[in-house]
Amino acid sequence: FNVLGKGRFRAYSAGSHPSGAVNPFAIERCSTLGYDTAQMRSKSWDEFATPGAPPMDFVITVCDQAAGEVCPIWPGKPITAHWGFEDPAAVHGTDDEKRKVFDKVYRQIMNRVNQFVNLPLHILDHNAIQREMRAIGERPAEEAHEQH
């Protein structure tokens, strides 16, 4: 979002059950793409439901496990959607097999983010944005050409 949105978005990442450490394959993938990983840390999504948390316009859950969980009550009533992806951190195998899954999920995420950032948000009302966000999550997360 931060890159493809060209300054229109400020994205944050958190989990419902953070492990306490950012997965090294996630750090490796982000570093390879030139992203600044210095500020990456494992954090709970509860951080974003507290007073003083940055306001959220959109909240997208991505882990298939999170789809059935009760989410925090987000301040400001952001538009929410679920975009399910395989959890690459849950993959067992060789390092190369793990990297391949991280790469695949990265491409799938970028495909969906690209669809979202290209929506005409300035002319869509709240309900239309909600429908579009949910539709993006319901379409297959086919892999797109790598972008960053």
PDB file of C-alpha atoms in Angstrom:
ATOM      1  CA  PHE A   1       0.000   0.000   0.000  1.00  0.00           C
ATOM      2  CA  ASN A   2       2.733   2.434   0.921  1.00  0.00           C
ATOM      3  CA  VAL A   3       4.533   1.898  -2.397  1.00  0.00           C
ATOM      4  CA  LEU A   4       1.725   1.162  -4.870  1.00  0.00           C
ATOM      5  CA  GLY A   5      -0.479   3.831  -3.298  1.00  0.00           C
ATOM      6  CA  LYS A   6       2.094   6.504  -4.190  1.00  0.00           C
ATOM      7  CA  GLY A   7       1.656   8.412  -0.945  1.00  0.00           C
ATOM      8  CA  ARG A   8      -2.132   8.098  -0.716  1.00  0.00           C
ATOM      9  CA  PHE A   9      -1.977   5.420   1.982  1.00  0.00           C
ATOM     10  CA  ARG A  10      -0.087   4.711   5.177  1.00  0.00           C
ATOM     11  CA  ALA A  11      -0.202   0.979   5.824  1.00  0.00           C
ATOM     12  CA  TYR A  12       0.420  -0.894   9.051  1.00  0.00           C
ATOM     13  CA  SER A  13       0.790  -4.585   9.760  1.00  0.00           C
ATOM     14  CA  ALA A  14      -0.215  -6.502  12.860  1.00  0.00           C
ATOM     15  CA  GLY A  15      -1.567  -9.884  13.841  1.00  0.00           C
ATOM     16  CA  SER A  16      -4.248 -11.373  16.024  1.00  0.00           C
ATOM     17  CA  HIS A  17      -1.696 -13.692  17.656  1.00  0.00           C
ATOM     18  CA  PRO A  18       1.772 -12.199  17.076  1.00  0.00           C
ATOM     19  CA  SER A  19       4.679 -14.568  17.553  1.00  0.00           C
ATOM     20  CA  GLY A  20       6.966 -11.989  19.132  1.00  0.00           C
ATOM     21  CA  ALA A  21       9.365 -11.883  16.180  1.00  0.00           C
ATOM     22  CA  VAL A  22       9.045 -10.953  12.519  1.00  0.00           C
ATOM     23  CA  ASN A  23       9.531 -14.034  10.370  1.00  0.00           C
ATOM     24  CA  PRO A  24      13.082 -13.993   8.934  1.00  0.00           C
ATOM     25  CA  PHE A  25      11.778 -14.983   5.484  1.00  0.00           C
ATOM     26  CA  ALA A  26       9.461 -11.958   5.523  1.00  0.00           C
ATOM     27  CA  ILE A  27      12.379  -9.701   6.430  1.00  0.00           C
ATOM     28  CA  GLU A  28      14.512 -11.302   3.723  1.00  0.00           C
ATOM     29  CA  ARG A  29      11.782 -10.831   1.090  1.00  0.00           C
ATOM     30  CA  CYS A  30      11.189  -7.199   2.052  1.00  0.00           C
ATOM     31  CA  SER A  31      14.933  -6.450   2.126  1.00  0.00           C
ATOM     32  CA  THR A  32      15.371  -8.006  -1.317  1.00  0.00           C
ATOM     33  CA  LEU A  33      12.695  -5.640  -2.622  1.00  0.00           C
ATOM     34  CA  GLY A  34      14.409  -2.620  -1.096  1.00  0.00           C
ATOM     35  CA  TYR A  35      11.893  -2.011   1.694  1.00  0.00           C
ATOM     36  CA  ASP A  36      13.155  -0.525   4.954  1.00  0.00           C
ATOM     37  CA  THR A  37      12.916  -3.323   7.504  1.00  0.00           C
ATOM     38  CA  ALA A  38      14.501  -1.447  10.432  1.00  0.00           C
ATOM     39  CA  GLN A  39      11.137  -0.562  11.985  1.00  0.00           C
ATOM     40  CA  MET A  40       9.514  -3.965  11.454  1.00  0.00           C
ATOM     41  CA  ARG A  41       8.376  -5.633  14.650  1.00  0.00           C
ATOM     42  CA  SER A  42       5.881  -8.256  15.712  1.00  0.00           C
ATOM     43  CA  LYS A  43       2.772  -6.557  17.117  1.00  0.00           C
ATOM     44  CA  SER A  44      -0.820  -7.233  18.027  1.00  0.00           C
ATOM     45  CA  TRP A  45      -3.681  -5.682  16.121  1.00  0.00           C
ATOM     46  CA  ASP A  46      -4.947  -4.552  19.535  1.00  0.00           C
ATOM     47  CA  GLU A  47      -2.375  -1.721  19.317  1.00  0.00           C
ATOM     48  CA  PHE A  48      -4.511  -0.138  16.617  1.00  0.00           C
ATOM     49  CA  ALA A  49      -7.692  -0.205  18.693  1.00  0.00           C
ATOM     50  CA  THR A  50      -6.325   1.934  21.535  1.00  0.00           C
ATOM     51  CA  PRO A  51      -6.637   5.677  22.142  1.00  0.00           C
ATOM     52  CA  GLY A  52      -3.845   7.450  20.317  1.00  0.00           C
ATOM     53  CA  ALA A  53      -3.547   4.772  17.625  1.00  0.00           C
ATOM     54  CA  PRO A  54      -3.309   6.063  14.072  1.00  0.00           C
ATOM     55  CA  PRO A  55      -6.772   6.426  12.525  1.00  0.00           C
ATOM     56  CA  MET A  56      -7.681   3.660  10.102  1.00  0.00           C
ATOM     57  CA  ASP A  57      -9.781   4.212   6.997  1.00  0.00           C
ATOM     58  CA  PHE A  58      -9.494   0.594   5.863  1.00  0.00           C
ATOM     59  CA  VAL A  59      -8.723  -2.619   7.757  1.00  0.00           C
ATOM     60  CA  ILE A  60      -7.957  -5.758   5.767  1.00  0.00           C
ATOM     61  CA  THR A  61      -7.442  -9.096   7.474  1.00  0.00           C
ATOM     62  CA  VAL A  62      -5.280 -11.454   5.438  1.00  0.00           C
ATOM     63  CA  CYS A  63      -4.719 -14.645   7.394  1.00  0.00           C
ATOM     64  CA  ASP A  64      -7.294 -17.343   6.750  1.00  0.00           C
ATOM     65  CA  GLN A  65      -7.339 -17.981  10.499  1.00  0.00           C
ATOM     66  CA  ALA A  66      -8.367 -14.343  11.151  1.00  0.00           C
ATOM     67  CA  ALA A  67     -11.466 -14.691   8.968  1.00  0.00           C
ATOM     68  CA  GLY A  68     -13.399 -16.357  11.763  1.00  0.00           C
ATOM     69  CA  GLU A  69     -11.982 -14.340  14.646  1.00  0.00           C
ATOM     70  CA  VAL A  70     -13.662 -11.471  16.423  1.00  0.00           C
ATOM     71  CA  CYS A  71     -11.786  -8.333  15.440  1.00  0.00           C
ATOM     72  CA  PRO A  72     -11.203  -5.417  17.795  1.00  0.00           C
ATOM     73  CA  ILE A  73     -13.542  -2.452  17.563  1.00  0.00           C
ATOM     74  CA  TRP A  74     -11.536  -0.100  15.408  1.00  0.00           C
ATOM     75  CA  PRO A  75     -11.722   3.623  16.215  1.00  0.00           C
ATOM     76  CA  GLY A  76     -13.345   5.658  13.452  1.00  0.00           C
ATOM     77  CA  LYS A  77     -15.297   2.714  12.039  1.00  0.00           C
ATOM     78  CA  PRO A  78     -12.990   1.904   9.102  1.00  0.00           C
ATOM     79  CA  ILE A  79     -14.171  -0.054   6.086  1.00  0.00           C
ATOM     80  CA  THR A  80     -13.198  -3.694   6.584  1.00  0.00           C
ATOM     81  CA  ALA A  81     -12.655  -6.693   4.343  1.00  0.00           C
ATOM     82  CA  HIS A  82     -11.001 -10.091   4.466  1.00  0.00           C
ATOM     83  CA  TRP A  83      -8.495 -11.057   1.783  1.00  0.00           C
ATOM     84  CA  GLY A  84      -7.498 -14.622   2.628  1.00  0.00           C
ATOM     85  CA  PHE A  85      -4.010 -15.887   1.872  1.00  0.00           C
ATOM     86  CA  GLU A  86      -2.088 -18.989   2.818  1.00  0.00           C
ATOM     87  CA  ASP A  87       0.011 -18.266   5.905  1.00  0.00           C
ATOM     88  CA  PRO A  88       3.573 -18.554   4.591  1.00  0.00           C
ATOM     89  CA  ALA A  89       4.954 -18.671   8.142  1.00  0.00           C
ATOM     90  CA  ALA A  90       3.071 -21.930   8.719  1.00  0.00           C
ATOM     91  CA  VAL A  91       4.808 -23.745   5.850  1.00  0.00           C
ATOM     92  CA  HIS A  92       7.144 -26.570   6.792  1.00  0.00           C
ATOM     93  CA  GLY A  93       9.932 -27.569   4.466  1.00  0.00           C
ATOM     94  CA  THR A  94      13.329 -26.501   3.257  1.00  0.00           C
ATOM     95  CA  ASP A  95      14.376 -22.865   3.238  1.00  0.00           C
ATOM     96  CA  ASP A  96      13.915 -22.801  -0.543  1.00  0.00           C
ATOM     97  CA  GLU A  97      10.374 -24.176  -0.217  1.00  0.00           C
ATOM     98  CA  LYS A  98       9.561 -21.542   2.408  1.00  0.00           C
ATOM     99  CA  ARG A  99      10.981 -18.764   0.207  1.00  0.00           C
ATOM    100  CA  LYS A 100       8.849 -19.941  -2.716  1.00  0.00           C
ATOM    101  CA  VAL A 101       5.697 -19.726  -0.604  1.00  0.00           C
ATOM    102  CA  PHE A 102       6.642 -16.268   0.711  1.00  0.00           C
ATOM    103  CA  ASP A 103       7.283 -15.144  -2.878  1.00  0.00           C
ATOM    104  CA  LYS A 104       3.949 -16.567  -4.079  1.00  0.00           C
ATOM    105  CA  VAL A 105       1.956 -14.953  -1.278  1.00  0.00           C
ATOM    106  CA  TYR A 106       3.791 -11.650  -1.810  1.00  0.00           C
ATOM    107  CA  ARG A 107       2.753 -11.651  -5.485  1.00  0.00           C
ATOM    108  CA  GLN A 108      -0.834 -12.493  -4.547  1.00  0.00           C
ATOM    109  CA  ILE A 109      -0.951  -9.674  -1.990  1.00  0.00           C
ATOM    110  CA  MET A 110       0.519  -7.214  -4.481  1.00  0.00           C
ATOM    111  CA  ASN A 111      -2.082  -8.255  -7.053  1.00  0.00           C
ATOM    112  CA  ARG A 112      -4.924  -7.453  -4.653  1.00  0.00           C
ATOM    113  CA  VAL A 113      -3.335  -4.246  -3.376  1.00  0.00           C
ATOM    114  CA  ASN A 114      -2.870  -3.122  -6.980  1.00  0.00           C
ATOM    115  CA  GLN A 115      -6.573  -3.725  -7.643  1.00  0.00           C
ATOM    116  CA  PHE A 116      -7.476  -1.663  -4.577  1.00  0.00           C
ATOM    117  CA  VAL A 117      -5.177   1.319  -5.195  1.00  0.00           C
ATOM    118  CA  ASN A 118      -6.577   1.595  -8.727  1.00  0.00           C
ATOM    119  CA  LEU A 119     -10.176   1.954  -7.521  1.00  0.00           C
ATOM    120  CA  PRO A 120     -11.641   5.439  -8.078  1.00  0.00           C
ATOM    121  CA  LEU A 121     -11.960   6.005  -4.328  1.00  0.00           C
ATOM    122  CA  HIS A 122     -12.620   9.719  -4.805  1.00  0.00           C
ATOM    123  CA  ILE A 123     -15.957   9.001  -6.525  1.00  0.00           C
ATOM    124  CA  LEU A 124     -17.090   5.914  -4.597  1.00  0.00           C
ATOM    125  CA  ASP A 125     -19.225   6.166  -1.480  1.00  0.00           C
ATOM    126  CA  HIS A 126     -18.595   4.151   1.688  1.00  0.00           C
ATOM    127  CA  ASN A 127     -20.868   1.254   0.671  1.00  0.00           C
ATOM    128  CA  ALA A 128     -19.380   1.026  -2.827  1.00  0.00           C
ATOM    129  CA  ILE A 129     -15.846   0.931  -1.428  1.00  0.00           C
ATOM    130  CA  GLN A 130     -16.935  -1.798   1.010  1.00  0.00           C
ATOM    131  CA  ARG A 131     -18.372  -3.861  -1.862  1.00  0.00           C
ATOM    132  CA  GLU A 132     -15.238  -3.401  -3.986  1.00  0.00           C
ATOM    133  CA  MET A 133     -12.907  -4.327  -1.119  1.00  0.00           C
ATOM    134  CA  ARG A 134     -14.867  -7.467  -0.378  1.00  0.00           C
ATOM    135  CA  ALA A 135     -15.051  -8.372  -4.079  1.00  0.00           C
ATOM    136  CA  ILE A 136     -11.260  -8.129  -4.339  1.00  0.00           C
ATOM    137  CA  GLY A 137     -10.987 -10.606  -1.466  1.00  0.00           C
ATOM    138  CA  GLU A 138     -13.506 -12.982  -3.019  1.00  0.00           C
ATOM    139  CA  ARG A 139     -11.704 -13.203  -6.359  1.00  0.00           C
ATOM    140  CA  PRO A 140      -8.919 -15.773  -6.687  1.00  0.00           C
ATOM    141  CA  ALA A 141      -5.598 -14.353  -5.510  1.00  0.00           C
ATOM    142  CA  GLU A 142      -3.941 -15.293  -8.780  1.00  0.00           C
ATOM    143  CA  GLU A 143      -0.389 -14.272  -9.127  1.00  0.00           C
ATOM    144  CA  ALA A 144       0.374 -11.075 -10.975  1.00  0.00           C
ATOM    145  CA  HIS A 145       3.635  -9.894 -12.434  1.00  0.00           C
ATOM    146  CA  GLU A 146       5.910  -8.858  -9.622  1.00  0.00           C
ATOM    147  CA  GLN A 147       5.673  -5.187  -8.765  1.00  0.00           C
ATOM    148  CA  HIS A 148       7.111  -3.118  -5.960  1.00  0.00           C
TER     149      HIS A 148
END
